[in-house]
Amino acid sequence: MARRLERLDELDAVVSSIDVLEEDAEVALANRTRKSALGQFLTPTPTADLMASMFATYREHVRLLDAGAGAGALTQALVQRLCEDTKKPRRISVTVYELDPLMLERLEATLEGCAAMCKRHCIEFNYIIQDEDFIESATGMVRDDLFAEERTTFNTAIVNPPYRKINSTSAARSALRSVGIETSNLYTGFVALILRLLEPTGELVAITPRSFCNGPYFRPFRADLLQRAALRRLHLFDSRTAAFREDKVLQENVIFHAVVGEPAPERIVVSSSSGREGDPITERSVAFKEVVNVRDPELMFHLETNEQQERAGHVMKGLSKSLKDLGVTVSTGRVVDFRAEKFIVQEPAGNTVPLIYATHFGKGGYINWPIKNSRKPNAIVSEPATSSLMVPKGTYVLVKRFSSKEEKRRVVACIYDPARIDAEEIGFENHLNYFHRNGSGLDMTFAKGLAAFLNSSVVDQHFRRFSGHTQVNATDLRTLPYPDEATLLRMGNHVKKEPMDQNDIDNLVQHELG
Ligand SMILES: C[S@@+](CC[C@H](N)C(=O)[O-])C[C@H]1O[C@@H](n2cnc3c(N)ncnc32)[C@H](O)[C@@H]1O
């Protein structure tokens, strides 16, 4: 009994010291601009605990790396978990990297707290704080590997890396390039380096944006990750703000657990939760090939958070046609407004043609043009210099590349109907994708069927399985499976009512696709 009370006291002390540290850390980070420059979003305790619970292998000597450690929340959660394990490690050696001098004092206090905790549990503990740039230091270590016989390796890594784009001329980008890592975001750079610093069988648990799961920019990263490590578990949050509630991060996050140097498993665990303390976690075992099909050239990750998405996955799997089979192409609108600025005008005139933006998406499912006093211009001057930006008169299906926060669906499609807009040519702005046949328009019935399909909840749910952000790339639309032409025409023939609400669209699509 006395022993239990002692343990509870110990836990209380740890929890209150974390709270104090988090409060202090938040004060230090009050300046949001600074936070985003450093990609600073501290992991809340329930999420850190969940991450710490994912490590699966017992190690006598845990050699832990926490890169971009902030106030040390992740190391703290893992050390606490190891201290509570029935079979405890004999020794824990921690290396943390943190670039922000304002964080260092708190980080040191956290590590001293860890040392005290380990001492009480008779675990040897030592730590090193590297107050330097992890990218620079780690690329150095990876490069030295080519020559050095030995260096400290890690067998455990826990990380919430900074999230920030790194442009192609930055020092970080060239350091990464020097060890063969080609990536455009700091977080994928961090993870790629950690995978190289972990020894075989070493485990990584990382929380990152979901953006790496699809899209062409992250394809090299996905390939690298899948080649170097076996994914054992993926955890998703049910809402976009869940993991970093306090910071109002509008980014979907994912936690993954990977083991370096192991072959891909047959099955992996996909779990999800709200991210709130005490809320339940749902877990499913899923065949690995359902998540990543290694024959898919894009190596997209298909992640399902709920049954609806699972059902959508089955419906989509039953579809056999590609856009190419249908003789249809999807392209990105050619008018980049800042480049064509001098030809763009607010209102149509004798020498202009319609310029279509996302603002012109009408509620009825058709392009509504022109819009008087619109915040976007309505027209572009037609002359030889702009002729390559235009498409000929015809019926097109348009899809927004960026859906707004208020929009319920990710994929939002709308029909450009030449019978409603009197123009021989049209300019589609670059924030739109458009479906066409060899540069010309589509048959109207086919276009109606295609737009209904794209606007259905089935496509939306399917899309959410592999996309963690609100962007819809032409590549995403190209890789979707589609119904055959006869089915799309049947759907098109049934689109009678205008406007169709979500229920009407879903009933129609469900009726045809089952
Ligand atoms: C997303 S925060 C996570 C902090 C902490 N791991 C947590 O989960 O609460 C990323 C941290 O990385 C630090 N950081 C940013 N760039 C870094 C770099 N190049 N090297 C080392 N640390 C960096 C930031 O200052 C920030 O504290």
XYZ file of C-alpha atoms and ligand atoms in Angstrom:
541
model
C 0.000 0.000 0.000
C 2.798 2.385 1.048
C 4.582 1.537 -2.198
C 1.447 2.376 -4.223
C 0.997 5.709 -2.490
C 4.635 6.496 -3.123
C 4.080 5.739 -6.819
C 0.972 7.915 -6.945
C 2.876 10.769 -5.309
C 5.606 10.300 -7.829
C 3.143 10.400 -10.717
C 1.438 13.476 -9.285
C 4.766 15.243 -9.044
C 5.596 14.323 -12.622
C 2.181 15.414 -13.945
C 2.268 18.760 -12.154
C 5.831 19.395 -13.297
C 4.713 18.722 -16.887
C 1.792 21.133 -16.484
C 4.091 23.848 -15.149
C 6.555 23.207 -17.930
C 3.843 23.323 -20.561
C 2.459 26.574 -19.178
C 5.930 28.100 -19.066
C 6.667 26.826 -22.510
C 3.461 28.324 -23.824
C 4.327 31.701 -22.328
C 7.735 31.556 -23.947
C 6.118 30.760 -27.227
C 3.453 33.437 -27.058
C 4.635 34.941 -30.272
C 2.877 32.981 -32.986
C 5.110 34.203 -35.760
C 8.114 32.891 -33.952
C 6.281 29.605 -33.357
C 5.556 29.086 -36.982
C 9.064 30.118 -38.060
C 10.430 27.312 -35.885
C 7.560 24.946 -36.648
C 6.826 24.877 -32.937
C 3.693 22.944 -31.981
C 4.161 21.208 -28.672
C 2.622 17.781 -28.214
C -0.159 17.671 -25.603
C 0.301 15.062 -22.841
C -2.393 12.550 -23.967
C -0.881 12.443 -27.461
C 2.681 12.115 -26.096
C 1.530 9.245 -23.849
C -0.157 7.524 -26.760
C 3.042 7.802 -28.788
C 5.137 6.447 -25.904
C 2.800 3.464 -25.594
C 3.535 2.368 -29.175
C 7.127 1.170 -28.703
C 7.034 -2.598 -28.780
C 10.539 -4.021 -28.232
C 12.202 -4.480 -24.868
C 15.741 -3.041 -24.780
C 18.210 -3.350 -21.984
C 19.886 -0.121 -23.052
C 17.519 2.373 -24.652
C 19.463 4.850 -26.799
C 16.853 7.488 -27.496
C 16.835 10.321 -30.026
C 14.330 13.197 -29.765
C 15.021 15.652 -32.596
C 13.287 19.026 -32.241
C 12.566 18.234 -28.597
C 10.888 21.512 -27.597
C 10.285 21.338 -23.841
C 10.884 17.575 -23.915
C 7.262 16.360 -23.747
C 7.927 13.266 -25.853
C 11.091 12.120 -24.076
C 9.339 12.706 -20.794
C 6.356 10.549 -21.813
C 8.584 7.706 -22.999
C 10.874 7.743 -19.953
C 7.826 7.703 -17.718
C 6.384 4.743 -19.604
C 9.689 2.840 -19.431
C 9.864 3.477 -15.678
C 6.369 2.030 -15.307
C 7.042 -1.081 -17.449
C 7.143 -4.380 -15.588
C 10.409 -5.219 -17.289
C 12.388 -1.995 -17.098
C 15.491 -1.157 -19.102
C 18.792 -1.153 -17.237
C 19.879 2.090 -18.815
C 18.429 5.002 -20.832
C 20.688 7.372 -22.792
C 18.928 10.339 -24.330
C 20.093 12.721 -27.058
C 17.818 15.694 -27.684
C 18.177 18.372 -30.339
C 16.620 21.791 -29.889
C 17.456 24.927 -31.800
C 15.477 27.473 -29.802
C 17.466 28.950 -26.871
C 14.171 29.900 -25.170
C 13.295 26.235 -24.871
C 16.570 24.993 -23.461
C 15.976 25.803 -19.811
C 12.662 23.978 -19.808
C 14.137 21.111 -21.738
C 16.907 20.739 -19.210
C 14.400 20.819 -16.344
C 12.380 18.059 -18.025
C 15.488 15.921 -18.462
C 16.503 16.484 -14.838
C 12.972 15.350 -13.904
C 13.517 12.232 -16.036
C 16.855 11.597 -14.324
C 15.225 11.793 -10.899
C 12.425 9.490 -11.980
C 14.892 6.923 -13.375
C 16.955 7.072 -10.209
C 13.894 6.138 -8.160
C 13.377 3.167 -10.458
C 17.037 2.131 -10.381
C 17.515 2.850 -14.080
C 20.801 4.448 -15.145
C 20.065 7.663 -17.004
C 22.181 10.137 -18.910
C 21.366 12.820 -21.453
C 22.961 15.154 -23.963
C 21.313 18.367 -25.132
C 22.459 19.360 -28.607
C 21.494 23.016 -28.982
C 22.135 22.988 -32.687
C 20.465 22.435 -36.025
C 19.473 18.791 -36.309
C 19.541 18.809 -40.120
C 23.103 20.105 -40.187
C 24.327 17.791 -37.441
C 22.528 14.658 -38.677
C 23.527 15.108 -42.321
C 27.121 15.401 -41.033
C 26.736 12.128 -39.141
C 25.169 10.351 -42.105
C 27.947 11.607 -44.416
C 30.638 10.568 -41.908
C 29.150 7.106 -41.932
C 30.671 6.636 -45.317
C 34.109 6.869 -43.684
C 33.675 6.147 -39.991
C 33.748 2.619 -38.660
C 31.721 3.423 -35.603
C 29.527 6.150 -34.245
C 26.758 6.343 -31.698
C 23.618 4.942 -33.163
C 20.161 5.053 -31.718
C 17.744 2.204 -31.235
C 14.739 4.358 -30.311
C 13.457 7.672 -31.683
C 10.388 9.677 -30.754
C 9.709 12.855 -32.695
C 7.334 15.671 -33.432
C 9.458 17.431 -36.035
C 9.044 21.068 -37.077
C 6.707 21.541 -40.062
C 7.837 24.085 -42.578
C 8.448 24.205 -46.300
C 12.118 24.379 -47.200
C 12.776 26.075 -50.475
C 15.123 24.645 -53.029
C 17.915 27.151 -52.368
C 17.954 26.858 -48.549
C 20.902 25.500 -46.549
C 18.667 22.736 -45.143
C 17.742 21.610 -48.634
C 21.333 21.411 -49.831
C 22.460 19.637 -46.629
C 19.723 17.046 -47.169
C 20.582 16.767 -50.830
C 24.219 16.075 -49.883
C 23.091 12.777 -48.326
C 20.692 11.937 -51.143
C 17.473 13.150 -49.481
C 15.278 15.199 -51.799
C 12.378 16.686 -49.887
C 10.580 20.004 -49.595
C 9.433 20.009 -45.971
C 11.425 20.078 -42.761
C 9.369 17.300 -41.201
C 10.069 14.758 -43.938
C 13.744 15.803 -43.835
C 13.843 15.107 -40.079
C 12.176 11.694 -40.448
C 14.366 10.673 -43.397
C 17.489 11.482 -41.353
C 16.225 9.682 -38.262
C 15.614 6.570 -40.369
C 19.294 6.711 -41.307
C 20.493 7.239 -37.721
C 18.536 4.313 -36.287
C 20.230 0.929 -36.218
C 18.475 -2.124 -37.700
C 15.420 -3.094 -35.578
C 15.450 0.474 -34.181
C 11.972 1.893 -33.614
C 10.598 5.276 -34.579
C 7.345 6.800 -33.388
C 6.598 10.112 -35.114
C 3.708 12.539 -35.222
C 3.610 14.469 -38.489
C 1.140 16.097 -40.867
C -0.755 13.597 -43.006
C 0.350 15.394 -46.139
C 3.110 12.867 -46.869
C 0.493 10.138 -47.435
C -0.287 11.275 -50.974
C 0.688 13.707 -53.689
C 3.656 13.724 -56.033
C 5.925 15.910 -53.865
C 6.079 13.363 -51.078
C 6.429 10.304 -53.297
C 10.241 10.052 -52.844
C 9.738 10.281 -49.079
C 7.110 7.522 -49.108
C 9.416 5.312 -51.156
C 12.330 5.966 -48.784
C 10.250 5.287 -45.676
C 8.799 2.060 -47.062
C 12.190 0.871 -48.243
C 13.983 1.539 -44.946
C 11.392 0.556 -42.405
C 8.335 -1.573 -41.749
C 5.237 0.360 -40.764
C 3.622 -1.322 -37.796
C 0.956 1.134 -36.808
C -0.739 4.294 -38.042
C -2.879 6.455 -35.836
C -5.242 9.106 -37.171
C -7.128 11.851 -35.433
C -10.833 12.201 -36.100
C -10.746 15.940 -36.705
C -8.294 18.305 -38.278
C -7.631 20.196 -35.058
C -7.522 17.197 -32.732
C -3.819 16.636 -32.111
C -2.850 20.246 -31.524
C -6.123 21.622 -30.212
C -4.468 24.461 -28.277
C -2.543 25.680 -31.288
C -5.560 25.542 -33.614
C -3.480 23.739 -36.192
C -5.670 23.159 -39.228
C -3.684 20.222 -40.364
C -4.515 16.564 -40.175
C -1.905 14.681 -38.257
C -0.873 11.103 -38.177
C 1.256 9.126 -35.745
C 3.233 6.262 -37.171
C 5.317 3.520 -35.638
C 8.023 2.041 -37.873
C 10.812 -0.475 -37.355
C 14.013 0.039 -39.346
C 15.398 -2.735 -41.537
C 12.378 -5.004 -41.223
C 10.307 -6.265 -44.163
C 6.783 -4.917 -44.672
C 4.360 -6.747 -42.385
C 1.307 -8.690 -43.599
C -0.989 -6.594 -41.439
C -0.749 -3.284 -39.640
C -2.793 -1.623 -36.937
C -4.759 1.454 -37.983
C -6.206 3.286 -35.023
C -8.000 6.567 -34.509
C -9.089 8.831 -31.687
C -10.287 12.332 -30.987
C -6.962 13.314 -29.356
C -8.806 14.420 -26.192
C -7.694 13.000 -22.893
C -9.583 9.851 -21.906
C -11.457 9.540 -25.219
C -11.572 6.011 -26.637
C -9.173 4.765 -29.280
C -10.588 2.517 -31.983
C -8.176 0.008 -33.462
C -8.350 -2.233 -36.502
C -5.931 -4.689 -37.986
C -5.688 -4.048 -41.733
C -3.842 -5.959 -44.482
C -0.779 -3.857 -45.291
C -1.536 -4.007 -49.014
C -4.872 -2.294 -48.325
C -2.949 0.668 -46.927
C -0.102 0.795 -49.433
C -0.129 -1.133 -52.651
C 3.551 -1.488 -53.523
C 2.599 -1.880 -57.185
C 0.960 1.563 -57.161
C 3.569 3.826 -58.809
C 2.459 6.694 -56.539
C 2.739 4.572 -53.338
C -0.198 6.434 -51.815
C -1.297 5.621 -48.279
C -4.983 4.703 -48.006
C -6.168 5.367 -44.512
C -9.664 4.712 -43.249
C -10.882 6.306 -40.064
C -14.384 4.968 -40.017
C -16.780 2.460 -41.509
C -18.080 4.884 -44.118
C -14.601 5.196 -45.546
C -14.223 1.438 -45.505
C -17.470 1.067 -47.477
C -16.330 3.750 -49.901
C -13.081 1.807 -50.313
C -15.058 -1.289 -51.365
C -17.267 0.605 -53.821
C -14.254 2.282 -55.413
C -12.403 -1.002 -55.654
C -15.279 -2.330 -57.764
C -14.676 0.396 -60.384
C -12.482 -0.689 -63.229
C -11.941 2.315 -65.487
C -9.193 4.864 -65.481
C -9.648 8.335 -66.943
C -7.420 7.221 -69.792
C -9.790 4.291 -70.532
C -12.597 6.842 -70.743
C -10.580 8.958 -73.179
C -10.708 11.861 -70.766
C -7.888 14.015 -69.406
C -7.755 16.251 -66.362
C -5.570 19.354 -66.474
C -4.902 22.338 -64.270
C -6.373 25.680 -65.407
C -3.853 27.522 -67.568
C -4.463 31.091 -66.449
C -2.070 31.957 -63.616
C -3.633 35.270 -62.673
C -0.534 37.137 -61.490
C 1.313 36.213 -64.681
C -1.549 37.251 -66.938
C -2.417 40.268 -64.770
C -2.339 42.855 -67.539
C -4.908 40.909 -69.597
C -7.364 40.317 -66.771
C -10.344 42.641 -66.336
C -13.122 42.867 -63.792
C -16.073 42.950 -66.194
C -16.553 41.380 -69.646
C -16.142 43.678 -72.673
C -16.100 43.319 -76.457
C -12.532 41.996 -76.600
C -12.719 39.562 -73.650
C -13.741 35.980 -72.911
C -14.946 34.488 -69.604
C -12.304 33.864 -66.963
C -13.567 31.225 -64.537
C -12.491 31.082 -60.900
C -13.738 28.936 -58.001
C -16.025 31.880 -57.088
C -18.026 31.125 -60.212
C -19.069 27.677 -58.909
C -22.866 28.054 -58.696
C -24.996 26.317 -56.074
C -26.971 24.483 -58.755
C -23.908 22.565 -59.953
C -23.266 24.838 -62.964
C -20.832 27.692 -63.474
C -22.524 30.976 -62.723
C -20.927 33.727 -64.833
C -20.436 36.686 -64.768
C -20.779 37.714 -61.130
C -21.351 41.434 -60.683
C -19.028 43.101 -58.146
C -17.282 39.792 -57.602
C -14.088 39.725 -55.539
C -12.476 37.943 -58.475
C -12.336 39.302 -62.037
C -14.733 37.921 -64.639
C -12.840 38.186 -67.901
C -9.574 37.976 -69.783
C -8.665 39.824 -72.969
C -8.601 37.587 -76.012
C -5.593 38.355 -78.190
C -2.642 36.415 -79.664
C -0.639 36.717 -76.430
C -3.384 34.968 -74.422
C -4.592 32.440 -77.001
C -2.512 29.604 -75.462
C -4.310 30.150 -72.141
C -7.792 29.508 -73.561
C -9.857 26.401 -74.163
C -12.461 26.206 -76.952
C -16.215 26.534 -76.324
C -17.546 23.269 -74.872
C -18.859 21.426 -71.821
C -16.247 20.921 -69.102
C -16.293 19.479 -65.612
C -14.352 21.695 -63.226
C -12.970 20.717 -59.802
C -11.625 23.138 -57.222
C -8.002 22.526 -56.310
C -8.490 24.015 -52.850
C -11.747 23.477 -51.032
C -12.677 26.093 -48.471
C -12.978 25.299 -44.774
C -16.774 25.609 -44.895
C -17.049 23.055 -47.664
C -18.212 19.658 -46.477
C -16.577 17.744 -49.315
C -12.975 17.737 -50.476
C -13.821 17.174 -54.129
C -16.139 19.890 -55.403
C -17.155 19.567 -59.071
C -19.189 21.929 -61.256
C -20.198 21.937 -64.932
C -19.270 24.661 -67.407
C -22.278 24.703 -69.761
C -21.692 26.574 -73.057
C -25.463 26.931 -73.504
C -25.587 29.212 -70.447
C -22.559 31.357 -71.305
C -22.183 32.918 -74.718
C -18.461 32.691 -75.557
C -16.283 31.034 -78.192
C -13.348 30.540 -75.814
C -12.865 30.344 -72.047
C -10.000 30.841 -69.605
C -9.866 28.494 -66.586
C -7.877 29.926 -63.701
C -5.026 27.916 -62.208
C -6.821 27.065 -58.941
C -9.157 24.810 -60.930
C -8.730 21.426 -62.565
C -10.780 20.749 -65.697
C -11.823 17.496 -67.376
C -11.730 17.487 -71.169
C -11.322 15.269 -74.227
C -8.108 16.112 -76.084
C -8.427 19.773 -75.181
C -12.095 20.033 -76.200
C -15.338 19.732 -74.292
C -17.294 16.665 -73.123
C -20.726 15.335 -74.011
C -23.240 17.022 -71.633
C -24.842 13.786 -70.374
C -21.397 12.325 -69.694
C -20.353 15.541 -67.929
C -23.457 15.413 -65.709
C -22.693 11.806 -64.744
C -19.017 12.585 -64.114
C -19.845 15.625 -61.958
C -22.414 13.619 -59.939
C -19.845 10.874 -59.373
C -17.134 13.354 -58.295
C -19.563 15.151 -55.962
C -20.705 11.920 -54.286
C -19.921 11.045 -50.674
C -18.324 7.821 -51.910
C -15.615 9.755 -53.767
C -15.269 12.171 -50.862
C -14.769 9.365 -48.330
C -12.423 7.525 -50.657
C -10.428 10.709 -51.124
C -10.116 11.218 -47.369
C -8.560 7.768 -47.097
C -5.453 8.918 -48.856
C -5.454 12.665 -48.506
C -4.884 14.512 -45.280
C -5.193 17.993 -46.700
C -7.759 19.986 -48.573
C -5.807 20.230 -51.810
C -7.032 18.229 -54.816
C -4.225 17.738 -57.322
C -4.790 16.746 -60.936
C -2.697 13.612 -60.115
C -5.182 12.690 -57.376
C -8.039 12.918 -59.893
C -6.031 10.983 -62.481
C -5.417 8.089 -60.107
C -9.068 7.722 -59.004
C -10.897 4.702 -60.419
C -14.018 5.656 -62.434
C -17.254 3.928 -63.481
C -17.423 2.873 -67.134
C -18.821 5.221 -69.767
C -22.262 3.530 -69.921
C -22.683 3.930 -66.135
C -21.632 7.579 -66.233
C -24.091 8.221 -69.075
C -26.905 6.498 -67.133
C -26.070 8.661 -64.107
C -26.034 11.736 -66.350
C -29.461 10.844 -67.732
C -30.864 10.703 -64.212
C -29.566 14.143 -63.270
C -32.855 15.943 -63.796
C -33.481 18.009 -60.738
C -31.560 21.185 -60.200
C -30.009 21.805 -57.753
C -29.393 18.284 -56.485
C -28.676 18.072 -52.776
C -26.115 15.669 -51.311
C -28.787 13.043 -50.662
C -30.016 13.141 -54.268
C -26.456 12.762 -55.553
C -25.639 9.933 -53.161
C -28.870 8.063 -53.944
C -28.191 8.360 -57.647
C -24.574 7.198 -57.376
C -25.436 4.449 -54.906
C -28.207 3.210 -57.201
C -25.708 2.829 -60.050
C -22.651 1.625 -58.111
C -24.344 -0.403 -55.363
C 6.772 20.693 -33.567
S 7.870 21.239 -32.292
C 7.821 19.836 -31.254
C 8.419 20.013 -29.924
C 8.384 18.775 -29.038
N 9.040 17.644 -29.660
C 6.967 18.384 -28.714
O 6.496 17.405 -29.268
O 6.336 19.066 -27.918
C 9.411 21.161 -33.123
C 10.597 21.690 -32.351
O 11.739 21.631 -33.204
C 12.568 22.771 -32.986
N 13.354 22.967 -34.213
C 12.966 23.606 -35.352
N 13.934 23.517 -36.285
C 14.932 22.776 -35.722
C 16.210 22.338 -36.194
N 16.589 22.613 -37.440
N 16.982 21.613 -35.361
C 16.573 21.322 -34.101
N 15.384 21.721 -33.601
C 14.575 22.435 -34.399
C 11.582 23.884 -32.687
O 12.189 24.928 -31.966
C 10.503 23.134 -31.909
O 10.726 23.224 -30.528
